[in-house]
Structure formats: C-alpha cells, structure tokens
Amino acid sequence: MPQRCTGDKAFGSGFNAGMVHVGVRKVLLQLNQLPADPASGAARSMLTMAEMLASAGDRFEVHALGTSASEGAMPLGLGEYFGQQGIAAKESIFAGRRVYRYTHRRVRTTILDAGAVSPMEGERLHALTYDALLEQMLRRQKIDIVLTYGGHAEAVRRRRLARGLGCRVVFGLRNWGYMAPGAFVECDAIVTATEFVTERYRRVMGIESTAIPLPIEAEDVLAEKQERIFVTAINPSREKGLLFLIRLLEELAVRRPDIPVLIVESRGNAGQVRAAAGQFGIDLARHESIMMSGGVAKPRDIYAVARLVLMPSVWEEPAGRVAVEAMMNGIPALVSDRGGLPETVGAGGIVLGIPGHVRVESRELPGREDVAGWVEKVIELTDDGGLYERACAAAREGAARYEAASVMPRLVAFFEGVG
C-alpha cells in the first residue's frame, strides 16, 4: 500500500502503479481561490490537471470548489467575468453568500463569491462558509480523491476532513512554500511539475513525490493569429527579475529603439516597474519602444502579439509555465538558468545566465555587463531571420512533451494508482 504523508516526513509517493481502481473515480479540485486565477500559475496548473482527468473517457468524474479570490487584481464581478469567459453559470445563495455553479470542460464547478479579495483575506472573511460547502460536496458527491494545495491551518483542516470521510488527498506541489515540518500532513500522494522540485523536496524534507510535466490547455494558450511584434515580459515582480529586467529594457531601448517591448501585468504591475526604475534615475516612459499592458484572462491574448518572451527569473523557479506557453506557440523563450527553468524548456528554449550576485533580495540595479548577453541575444534573434526561425522550430519541438497526448496518460495512471 502507498505510504501516507501523515507526519513531518513521508516515505513513498502515495502512488502505486500496480494498483488499478475499477470504475469511475470521483475527483474534487479544492482551492481557496479562483481555479482559473490569471495571476496564479499554480491554480491554473491544478485546474488544467482536473480538466485533463475529466476528458479521459469515463474514468473520472471531476468536480471543483473554489472562490472568487485572486492573487492579482480581479476588478470584475464574478457574473461579468463568467460572461467574458463564455461560461453559463447558475447563481444561488448559500449561507448568505452568492454561489455560482457551472460545468466547463466537463469539470462540475462551484465558486463561492468572496468578493475581490486575496486568498488569505478570503479565508479570514469566509472560511466557515467555504468549509460548509466543502463538507456538503464531499458527502453528497461521495468524492474519492481531493486534489489540493496549501500549508496553512485551514488547508490542513480541510485535508483532515476529506480523509476522515474516506477520501485520498493528492497534494499539488507547485512552489517552495512548504519547506517546514508538518507541511504535508494529511496527504496521500504528492505531484510536482519538475524533477528539480521532486529532488529538492526529497533532499531537504525527506518526502517522495511524482514529477509530471506541466499540464497546459492548448485552447487557453494557442493564439489563432500570430502578429509577432513584441519582446514580451510577463509579471514584472522581484522574483521574476524586476531589477534585471529594468536594466535590460533600458539598455535595449537605448541601443535599439526599433525593437518594441511589451510588459504584461500580473502580480507585478506597471506602477511597481516605474517606481523601481525611478529609484535608480531611470525613466522607462521616455522610451516609445516600451509599452505596458494590463493582465489578460486568456494567455493566448499575450502570445498573439509576442515575438520573443523574456523570463529572467532571479529566484529558483520551480518550473516555468510562461516559457512552456510561449514554446507551444512557437515563440522563442529566453529564460534564466535558475531553478527548474532549464529542465522545463530543455532544448526548446534559450537558457541564459544571470550573475550570482543578482538575487531576489538584491537592492542594487544590475550593471550593463550583467544584462549584456540577454541584450545581444534579443538583437541577434531580431536581425537574423534564419536564427529566429530555427529558434521557433526548436520551441515547437520542445513543447511536444507538454501536449495533452503526452501528459494525460501519465496523469491518468498516477490518479488511478492513488489509494
């Protein structure tokens, strides 16, 4: 039998490939935020995992429970948001709060309207209502497996509730936020997106997990019409290389004002970029080649106009969803050599170094020499048409292992082997 993750350490992934479950298994994706949260790659990854299971014939019946909470700005009301997404949601009232129910891509979804809040603020305001919805769903639907993440007390309590009702719990490990004793209490299996993450948690925490490549929904990311114009950077936050990016864009704009750049907001926004640049006497607004855009609900809207994608992360990136999305569109992704990014892109991306002194906690602007290799590569890919086309072809080829035909069988086998 698989080892359960009930203490500070887990020995065994919770997965037994020789154990085959007969009949339809009921899976619940349980998140304390909007599953399709455009500001959360982790949430979207978990949702796509659920959607792939739902589309795997009649092996799984998949449900989802989330809230309206978002890690970024969510200016729209849920009703308007669902309308924009083409989702026909039915509204009802539960314990005085609006609840929306709909089925999308065969996932039967329930969303608690917690207002325009962060996930943690949503917990503070509406945890009891959410927990009541969760228990009702677990009991009525007779859920077999709960797919979730979270290390805070509420998350552990929910996992304990699910297991007490006979469910198995799969933990989607998507970041470094669980390097603490007891982080994996009340779970039966752990799934990561890279061997880099699996190995790091094995070495530091003594837990075993199963690495399955990032699940990506092609419909969400593939642009119907490519107008390749911009060198594009998404989510200009500190861990994503904000200061490095500021220096890079300043140097590129000075040397080649003919190369248009687009910065797309997510958790990092235009105001933060301008403020950070201003601290070092840099006015990016003086460059007509540098433009900024608000976040988008569908990633494909970004890639419809992207020619290159920059991902100069200065932290140890667990995986790198943006790079994969770009590659699926045949767009060269220039990524740093930090964390799981080299593994994520493989031969399909372009891995560039960032000096070791440039880190998340750095408060000094990187020097011109620090970004020189990145600037030169952008210019080469702009000026050399043959080099660019070869990079595009490599991106498409490298993205093949993230297609549903490759990822889905591994997900199905994993979930069929849980418990």
Tab-separated table of C-alpha atoms in Angstrom:
chain	number	residue	atom	x	y	z
A	1	MET	CA	0.000	0.000	0.000
A	2	PRO	CA	1.194	3.584	-0.587
A	3	GLN	CA	2.734	5.400	2.354
A	4	ARG	CA	0.564	8.183	3.735
A	5	CYS	CA	2.052	11.613	4.382
A	6	THR	CA	0.784	11.920	7.941
A	7	GLY	CA	3.787	13.359	9.701
A	8	ASP	CA	6.773	15.616	9.142
A	9	LYS	CA	8.263	13.200	6.632
A	10	ALA	CA	6.761	10.949	4.028
A	11	PHE	CA	8.468	7.881	2.646
A	12	GLY	CA	6.673	6.964	-0.567
A	13	SER	CA	4.862	8.997	-3.150
A	14	GLY	CA	1.416	7.679	-2.294
A	15	PHE	CA	1.348	6.197	-5.778
A	16	ASN	CA	1.347	2.525	-6.696
A	17	ALA	CA	1.421	1.864	-10.428
A	18	GLY	CA	0.368	-1.725	-9.840
A	19	MET	CA	-2.861	-0.706	-8.113
A	20	VAL	CA	-5.672	-0.218	-10.616
A	21	HIS	CA	-9.025	1.133	-9.494
A	22	VAL	CA	-12.038	-0.324	-11.256
A	23	GLY	CA	-14.928	2.008	-12.112
A	24	VAL	CA	-15.352	5.760	-12.222
A	25	ARG	CA	-13.411	7.686	-9.592
A	26	LYS	CA	-14.745	10.994	-8.306
A	27	VAL	CA	-12.126	13.726	-8.027
A	28	LEU	CA	-12.551	17.120	-6.367
A	29	LEU	CA	-10.210	20.020	-7.133
A	30	GLN	CA	-10.306	22.062	-3.914
A	31	LEU	CA	-8.747	25.546	-3.962
A	32	ASN	CA	-9.339	28.627	-1.817
A	33	GLN	CA	-9.139	30.892	-4.878
A	34	LEU	CA	-10.427	31.141	-8.420
A	35	PRO	CA	-9.245	27.969	-10.178
A	36	ALA	CA	-8.702	29.957	-13.378
A	37	ASP	CA	-6.945	32.780	-11.485
A	38	PRO	CA	-4.940	34.558	-14.228
A	39	ALA	CA	-2.396	35.681	-11.601
A	40	SER	CA	-1.671	32.156	-10.357
A	41	GLY	CA	0.181	29.667	-12.484
A	42	ALA	CA	-0.225	27.121	-9.694
A	43	ALA	CA	-4.022	27.385	-9.659
A	44	ARG	CA	-4.261	27.224	-13.438
A	45	SER	CA	-1.955	24.215	-13.476
A	46	MET	CA	-4.197	22.403	-10.998
A	47	LEU	CA	-7.316	23.305	-12.977
A	48	THR	CA	-5.808	22.000	-16.199
A	49	MET	CA	-4.882	18.793	-14.385
A	50	ALA	CA	-8.528	18.414	-13.364
A	51	GLU	CA	-9.725	19.171	-16.904
A	52	MET	CA	-7.425	16.535	-18.380
A	53	LEU	CA	-8.729	13.929	-15.958
A	54	ALA	CA	-12.301	14.919	-16.826
A	55	SER	CA	-11.606	14.420	-20.523
A	56	ALA	CA	-10.031	10.979	-20.038
A	57	GLY	CA	-13.058	9.000	-21.204
A	58	ASP	CA	-15.279	7.753	-18.392
A	59	ARG	CA	-12.550	7.030	-15.867
A	60	PHE	CA	-13.105	10.116	-13.714
A	61	GLU	CA	-15.965	12.345	-12.675
A	62	VAL	CA	-14.376	15.666	-11.784
A	63	HIS	CA	-15.687	18.434	-9.560
A	64	ALA	CA	-14.080	21.705	-8.448
A	65	LEU	CA	-14.669	24.004	-5.477
A	66	GLY	CA	-13.106	27.464	-5.395
A	67	THR	CA	-13.760	31.088	-4.536
A	68	SER	CA	-13.550	34.443	-6.290
A	69	ALA	CA	-10.265	35.253	-4.500
A	70	SER	CA	-7.318	36.113	-6.744
A	71	GLU	CA	-3.590	36.627	-6.267
A	72	GLY	CA	-3.801	39.624	-8.589
A	73	ALA	CA	-6.332	42.312	-9.342
A	74	MET	CA	-9.835	40.961	-10.035
A	75	PRO	CA	-11.787	44.099	-10.958
A	76	LEU	CA	-14.760	42.292	-12.464
A	77	GLY	CA	-17.633	40.806	-10.550
A	78	LEU	CA	-17.886	37.058	-10.981
A	79	GLY	CA	-21.012	37.283	-13.102
A	80	GLU	CA	-19.304	39.615	-15.575
A	81	TYR	CA	-16.144	37.506	-15.502
A	82	PHE	CA	-18.024	34.320	-16.367
A	83	GLY	CA	-19.811	36.186	-19.149
A	84	GLN	CA	-16.489	37.211	-20.679
A	85	GLN	CA	-15.285	33.620	-20.487
A	86	GLY	CA	-18.425	32.313	-22.182
A	87	ILE	CA	-19.399	30.335	-19.075
A	88	ALA	CA	-23.104	29.939	-18.343
A	89	ALA	CA	-23.132	29.903	-14.550
A	90	LYS	CA	-26.196	29.458	-12.356
A	91	GLU	CA	-26.349	31.719	-9.329
A	92	SER	CA	-27.751	30.696	-5.950
A	93	ILE	CA	-27.391	31.663	-2.292
A	94	PHE	CA	-25.581	29.588	0.318
A	95	ALA	CA	-25.341	30.834	3.927
A	96	GLY	CA	-25.973	34.379	2.756
A	97	ARG	CA	-23.301	34.371	0.018
A	98	ARG	CA	-23.674	34.102	-3.742
A	99	VAL	CA	-22.554	30.791	-5.183
A	100	TYR	CA	-22.047	30.077	-8.891
A	101	ARG	CA	-22.272	26.614	-10.406
A	102	TYR	CA	-21.363	25.612	-13.941
A	103	THR	CA	-19.762	22.848	-15.977
A	104	HIS	CA	-16.812	23.746	-18.169
A	105	ARG	CA	-14.646	21.206	-19.968
A	106	ARG	CA	-16.541	18.510	-18.103
A	107	VAL	CA	-15.476	19.818	-14.692
A	108	ARG	CA	-18.508	20.465	-12.464
A	109	THR	CA	-17.517	23.658	-10.682
A	110	THR	CA	-18.811	25.528	-7.626
A	111	ILE	CA	-17.466	29.019	-6.853
A	112	LEU	CA	-18.143	30.915	-3.625
A	113	ASP	CA	-18.323	34.659	-4.262
A	114	ALA	CA	-15.955	36.022	-1.625
A	115	GLY	CA	-15.634	39.398	-3.333
A	116	ALA	CA	-12.498	40.943	-4.817
A	117	VAL	CA	-10.062	39.673	-2.180
A	118	SER	CA	-6.766	37.819	-1.896
A	119	PRO	CA	-6.929	34.125	-0.961
A	120	MET	CA	-5.792	34.861	2.602
A	121	GLU	CA	-8.307	37.668	3.023
A	122	GLY	CA	-10.977	35.344	1.678
A	123	GLU	CA	-10.009	32.804	4.333
A	124	ARG	CA	-10.360	35.401	7.073
A	125	LEU	CA	-13.788	36.501	5.904
A	126	HIS	CA	-15.449	33.356	4.568
A	127	ALA	CA	-13.628	30.226	5.775
A	128	LEU	CA	-16.639	28.852	7.655
A	129	THR	CA	-18.962	29.231	4.666
A	130	TYR	CA	-16.399	27.662	2.359
A	131	ASP	CA	-15.871	24.754	4.759
A	132	ALA	CA	-19.608	24.107	4.905
A	133	LEU	CA	-19.737	23.985	1.099
A	134	LEU	CA	-16.772	21.632	1.048
A	135	GLU	CA	-18.262	19.197	3.549
A	136	GLN	CA	-21.583	19.229	1.715
A	137	MET	CA	-19.843	18.413	-1.562
A	138	LEU	CA	-17.667	15.666	-0.098
A	139	ARG	CA	-20.671	13.936	1.430
A	140	ARG	CA	-23.195	14.387	-1.398
A	141	GLN	CA	-20.867	13.550	-4.262
A	142	LYS	CA	-19.023	10.770	-2.379
A	143	ILE	CA	-15.657	12.079	-3.524
A	144	ASP	CA	-12.809	9.550	-3.818
A	145	ILE	CA	-9.804	11.861	-4.339
A	146	VAL	CA	-9.243	15.506	-3.358
A	147	LEU	CA	-6.641	17.434	-5.381
A	148	THR	CA	-5.436	20.489	-3.473
A	149	TYR	CA	-2.525	22.504	-2.059
A	150	GLY	CA	-1.833	24.818	0.873
A	151	GLY	CA	0.101	24.658	4.109
A	152	HIS	CA	-1.923	26.979	6.354
A	153	ALA	CA	-4.105	25.687	9.183
A	154	GLU	CA	-7.324	25.870	7.160
A	155	ALA	CA	-5.803	23.782	4.363
A	156	VAL	CA	-4.650	21.083	6.795
A	157	ARG	CA	-8.074	21.060	8.452
A	158	ARG	CA	-9.759	20.516	5.097
A	159	ARG	CA	-7.434	17.672	4.190
A	160	ARG	CA	-8.167	16.086	7.545
A	161	LEU	CA	-11.908	16.417	6.905
A	162	ALA	CA	-11.575	14.807	3.474
A	163	ARG	CA	-9.540	11.882	4.730
A	164	GLY	CA	-11.912	11.431	7.647
A	165	LEU	CA	-14.677	10.943	5.086
A	166	GLY	CA	-12.692	8.267	3.283
A	167	CYS	CA	-11.057	10.403	0.570
A	168	ARG	CA	-7.483	10.175	-0.610
A	169	VAL	CA	-5.677	13.519	-0.838
A	170	VAL	CA	-3.282	14.450	-3.652
A	171	PHE	CA	-1.085	17.471	-2.938
A	172	GLY	CA	-0.130	19.593	-5.968
A	173	LEU	CA	3.356	20.830	-5.057
A	174	ARG	CA	3.980	23.901	-7.176
A	175	ASN	CA	6.381	26.129	-5.186
A	176	TRP	CA	8.871	26.379	-2.306
A	177	GLY	CA	6.324	27.401	0.316
A	178	TYR	CA	6.311	24.045	2.105
A	179	MET	CA	9.839	23.732	3.463
A	180	ALA	CA	8.577	23.385	7.032
A	181	PRO	CA	7.841	20.438	9.345
A	182	GLY	CA	4.280	19.222	9.013
A	183	ALA	CA	3.663	20.912	5.655
A	184	PHE	CA	2.435	17.647	4.122
A	185	VAL	CA	0.304	16.411	6.973
A	186	GLU	CA	-2.894	14.660	5.848
A	187	CYS	CA	-1.974	13.802	2.280
A	188	ASP	CA	-1.584	10.526	0.434
A	189	ALA	CA	0.381	11.485	-2.674
A	190	ILE	CA	2.334	14.449	-3.998
A	191	VAL	CA	2.693	15.547	-7.610
A	192	THR	CA	5.209	18.112	-8.904
A	193	ALA	CA	5.908	19.627	-12.317
A	194	THR	CA	9.685	19.046	-12.477
A	195	GLU	CA	12.266	16.556	-11.294
A	196	PHE	CA	14.096	19.599	-9.895
A	197	VAL	CA	11.306	20.177	-7.370
A	198	THR	CA	10.923	16.480	-6.605
A	199	GLU	CA	14.630	16.112	-5.890
A	200	ARG	CA	14.871	19.281	-3.782
A	201	TYR	CA	11.986	18.273	-1.511
A	202	ARG	CA	13.370	14.741	-1.262
A	203	ARG	CA	16.752	16.073	-0.139
A	204	VAL	CA	15.519	18.809	2.202
A	205	MET	CA	12.246	17.412	3.542
A	206	GLY	CA	12.634	13.679	3.060
A	207	ILE	CA	9.388	13.375	1.095
A	208	GLU	CA	8.780	11.493	-2.123
A	209	SER	CA	6.739	12.887	-4.984
A	210	THR	CA	5.989	12.178	-8.625
A	211	ALA	CA	7.040	14.628	-11.348
A	212	ILE	CA	4.639	15.020	-14.277
A	213	PRO	CA	5.243	17.783	-16.861
A	214	LEU	CA	3.113	20.909	-16.561
A	215	PRO	CA	-0.404	20.310	-17.898
A	216	ILE	CA	-1.280	23.034	-20.401
A	217	GLU	CA	-4.673	23.512	-22.052
A	218	ALA	CA	-3.910	24.320	-25.687
A	219	GLU	CA	-7.179	26.211	-26.164
A	220	ASP	CA	-6.141	28.722	-23.495
A	221	VAL	CA	-2.660	29.439	-24.808
A	222	LEU	CA	-2.576	28.918	-28.570
A	223	ALA	CA	-3.093	32.167	-30.435
A	224	GLU	CA	-5.275	31.863	-33.515
A	225	LYS	CA	-3.437	34.585	-35.371
A	226	GLN	CA	0.197	35.369	-34.772
A	227	GLU	CA	1.241	39.003	-35.209
A	228	ARG	CA	4.760	38.717	-33.930
A	229	ILE	CA	5.674	42.191	-32.789
A	230	PHE	CA	6.840	42.435	-29.192
A	231	VAL	CA	9.646	41.287	-26.996
A	232	THR	CA	7.354	40.350	-24.113
A	233	ALA	CA	7.850	40.063	-20.348
A	234	ILE	CA	5.046	38.879	-18.057
A	235	ASN	CA	4.596	39.573	-14.335
A	236	PRO	CA	7.438	42.014	-13.605
A	237	SER	CA	7.851	41.121	-9.918
A	238	ARG	CA	11.046	40.897	-7.871
A	239	GLU	CA	11.374	37.136	-8.044
A	240	LYS	CA	10.758	37.269	-11.794
A	241	GLY	CA	13.758	39.579	-12.168
A	242	LEU	CA	12.257	43.077	-11.939
A	243	LEU	CA	15.551	44.942	-11.445
A	244	PHE	CA	17.359	42.819	-14.018
A	245	LEU	CA	14.524	43.459	-16.453
A	246	ILE	CA	14.644	47.231	-15.875
A	247	ARG	CA	18.329	47.357	-16.752
A	248	LEU	CA	17.846	45.021	-19.708
A	249	LEU	CA	14.993	47.060	-21.178
A	250	GLU	CA	16.797	50.352	-20.655
A	251	GLU	CA	19.871	49.037	-22.477
A	252	LEU	CA	17.817	47.523	-25.283
A	253	ALA	CA	15.760	50.698	-25.778
A	254	VAL	CA	18.878	52.857	-25.956
A	255	ARG	CA	20.688	50.578	-28.383
A	256	ARG	CA	17.684	49.508	-30.472
A	257	PRO	CA	14.667	51.785	-30.141
A	258	ASP	CA	13.213	49.994	-33.170
A	259	ILE	CA	12.572	46.816	-31.133
A	260	PRO	CA	9.153	47.104	-29.429
A	261	VAL	CA	8.763	45.733	-25.900
A	262	LEU	CA	5.562	44.836	-24.036
A	263	ILE	CA	5.401	44.359	-20.258
A	264	VAL	CA	2.268	42.483	-19.175
A	265	GLU	CA	0.992	42.969	-15.639
A	266	SER	CA	0.111	40.188	-13.246
A	267	ARG	CA	1.128	40.294	-9.581
A	268	GLY	CA	3.818	42.708	-10.695
A	269	ASN	CA	2.324	45.829	-12.281
A	270	ALA	CA	3.319	48.880	-14.296
A	271	GLY	CA	3.346	51.158	-11.263
A	272	GLN	CA	5.850	48.931	-9.496
A	273	VAL	CA	8.064	48.854	-12.590
A	274	ARG	CA	8.084	52.641	-12.930
A	275	ALA	CA	8.647	53.166	-9.217
A	276	ALA	CA	11.527	50.687	-9.075
A	277	ALA	CA	13.159	52.194	-12.164
A	278	GLY	CA	12.717	55.712	-10.773
A	279	GLN	CA	14.709	54.799	-7.672
A	280	PHE	CA	17.737	54.429	-9.932
A	281	GLY	CA	17.066	57.518	-12.045
A	282	ILE	CA	15.700	55.526	-14.991
A	283	ASP	CA	12.589	56.772	-16.766
A	284	LEU	CA	11.316	53.923	-18.922
A	285	ALA	CA	8.406	56.102	-20.057
A	286	ARG	CA	10.820	58.177	-22.157
A	287	HIS	CA	11.280	55.199	-24.461
A	288	GLU	CA	8.487	54.948	-27.013
A	289	SER	CA	9.500	51.360	-27.705
A	290	ILE	CA	8.492	50.198	-24.201
A	291	MET	CA	4.785	49.646	-23.628
A	292	MET	CA	2.828	48.222	-20.718
A	293	SER	CA	-0.414	46.259	-20.647
A	294	GLY	CA	-2.842	45.092	-18.009
A	295	GLY	CA	-3.266	41.404	-17.278
A	296	VAL	CA	-5.380	39.201	-19.529
A	297	ALA	CA	-7.825	36.409	-18.741
A	298	LYS	CA	-6.533	34.165	-21.533
A	299	PRO	CA	-2.776	33.761	-22.080
A	300	ARG	CA	-3.333	33.343	-25.810
A	301	ASP	CA	-4.063	37.092	-25.999
A	302	ILE	CA	-0.462	37.720	-24.962
A	303	TYR	CA	1.085	35.276	-27.392
A	304	ALA	CA	-0.910	36.578	-30.338
A	305	VAL	CA	1.440	39.588	-30.428
A	306	ALA	CA	4.640	38.194	-28.891
A	307	ARG	CA	7.779	37.646	-30.954
A	308	LEU	CA	10.076	36.729	-28.074
A	309	VAL	CA	9.318	36.025	-24.418
A	310	LEU	CA	11.723	37.011	-21.646
A	311	MET	CA	11.765	35.156	-18.330
A	312	PRO	CA	14.782	36.475	-16.374
A	313	SER	CA	13.759	34.917	-13.054
A	314	VAL	CA	16.268	35.501	-10.269
A	315	TRP	CA	14.755	33.001	-7.838
A	316	GLU	CA	14.818	29.232	-8.224
A	317	GLU	CA	11.820	28.882	-10.480
A	318	PRO	CA	10.075	25.555	-9.707
A	319	ALA	CA	9.025	25.122	-13.341
A	320	GLY	CA	8.086	27.956	-15.714
A	321	ARG	CA	4.604	27.892	-17.181
A	322	VAL	CA	5.069	31.072	-19.235
A	323	ALA	CA	8.041	29.557	-21.049
A	324	VAL	CA	6.037	26.449	-21.968
A	325	GLU	CA	3.083	28.521	-23.194
A	326	ALA	CA	5.403	30.549	-25.407
A	327	MET	CA	7.050	27.420	-26.794
A	328	MET	CA	3.667	25.896	-27.626
A	329	ASN	CA	3.077	28.937	-29.820
A	330	GLY	CA	6.454	28.506	-31.495
A	331	ILE	CA	7.772	31.610	-29.736
A	332	PRO	CA	11.383	31.506	-28.505
A	333	ALA	CA	11.575	31.772	-24.710
A	334	LEU	CA	14.690	33.331	-23.217
A	335	VAL	CA	14.919	32.024	-19.652
A	336	SER	CA	17.404	32.302	-16.813
A	337	ASP	CA	19.482	29.404	-15.558
A	338	ARG	CA	17.737	29.407	-12.184
A	339	GLY	CA	15.837	26.515	-10.614
A	340	GLY	CA	13.747	24.275	-12.840
A	341	LEU	CA	13.738	26.561	-15.879
A	342	PRO	CA	16.491	24.731	-17.819
A	343	GLU	CA	14.665	21.422	-17.258
A	344	THR	CA	11.331	22.964	-18.235
A	345	VAL	CA	12.447	24.344	-21.600
A	346	GLY	CA	15.014	21.658	-22.445
A	347	ALA	CA	16.360	22.103	-25.953
A	348	GLY	CA	13.245	24.067	-26.899
A	349	GLY	CA	14.212	27.259	-25.084
A	350	ILE	CA	17.214	29.539	-24.802
A	351	VAL	CA	18.875	29.426	-21.376
A	352	LEU	CA	20.930	32.485	-20.463
A	353	GLY	CA	22.985	33.093	-17.352
A	354	ILE	CA	22.360	35.698	-14.676
A	355	PRO	CA	25.330	36.586	-12.430
A	356	GLY	CA	25.177	35.012	-8.988
A	357	HIS	CA	25.151	38.358	-7.202
A	358	VAL	CA	21.782	39.217	-8.793
A	359	ARG	CA	19.238	37.724	-6.414
A	360	VAL	CA	15.691	38.303	-5.173
A	361	GLU	CA	16.958	40.191	-2.137
A	362	SER	CA	19.287	42.415	-4.192
A	363	ARG	CA	18.605	46.119	-3.830
A	364	GLU	CA	21.103	47.360	-6.406
A	365	LEU	CA	20.409	47.694	-10.097
A	366	PRO	CA	22.382	45.112	-12.123
A	367	GLY	CA	25.155	46.568	-14.240
A	368	ARG	CA	25.211	46.879	-18.003
A	369	GLU	CA	27.618	43.958	-18.191
A	370	ASP	CA	25.159	41.775	-16.261
A	371	VAL	CA	22.484	42.071	-18.951
A	372	ALA	CA	24.772	42.254	-21.987
A	373	GLY	CA	24.265	38.621	-23.027
A	374	TRP	CA	20.474	38.991	-22.916
A	375	VAL	CA	20.513	42.208	-24.937
A	376	GLU	CA	22.792	40.676	-27.553
A	377	LYS	CA	20.591	37.587	-27.886
A	378	VAL	CA	17.439	39.685	-28.396
A	379	ILE	CA	19.218	41.708	-31.084
A	380	GLU	CA	20.558	38.565	-32.807
A	381	LEU	CA	17.091	36.995	-32.895
A	382	THR	CA	15.685	40.239	-34.290
A	383	ASP	CA	18.259	40.732	-37.030
A	384	ASP	CA	18.956	37.150	-38.108
A	385	GLY	CA	15.824	35.717	-39.700
A	386	GLY	CA	17.287	32.239	-40.095
A	387	LEU	CA	18.364	32.085	-36.457
A	388	TYR	CA	14.918	33.216	-35.371
A	389	GLU	CA	13.108	30.603	-37.471
A	390	ARG	CA	15.341	27.851	-36.121
A	391	ALA	CA	14.587	29.019	-32.586
A	392	CYS	CA	10.855	28.969	-33.368
A	393	ALA	CA	11.098	25.421	-34.719
A	394	ALA	CA	13.038	24.296	-31.635
A	395	ALA	CA	10.365	25.840	-29.410
A	396	ARG	CA	7.570	23.897	-31.129
A	397	GLU	CA	9.528	20.669	-30.967
A	398	GLY	CA	10.398	21.193	-27.295
A	399	ALA	CA	6.769	21.864	-26.408
A	400	ALA	CA	5.583	18.477	-27.682
A	401	ARG	CA	6.075	16.798	-24.298
A	402	TYR	CA	3.565	19.220	-22.766
A	403	GLU	CA	0.763	18.357	-25.165
A	404	ALA	CA	-2.253	16.580	-23.735
A	405	ALA	CA	-1.459	13.411	-25.686
A	406	SER	CA	1.790	13.136	-23.733
A	407	VAL	CA	0.762	14.418	-20.298
A	408	MET	CA	-2.732	12.939	-19.940
A	409	PRO	CA	-1.724	9.239	-19.863
A	410	ARG	CA	0.741	9.974	-17.067
A	411	LEU	CA	-1.866	11.887	-15.075
A	412	VAL	CA	-4.444	9.139	-15.537
A	413	ALA	CA	-2.010	6.440	-14.444
A	414	PHE	CA	-0.998	8.491	-11.398
A	415	PHE	CA	-4.527	9.184	-10.211
A	416	GLU	CA	-5.673	5.627	-10.878
A	417	GLY	CA	-2.843	4.464	-8.651
A	418	VAL	CA	-3.698	6.693	-5.679
A	419	GLY	CA	-5.138	4.821	-2.723
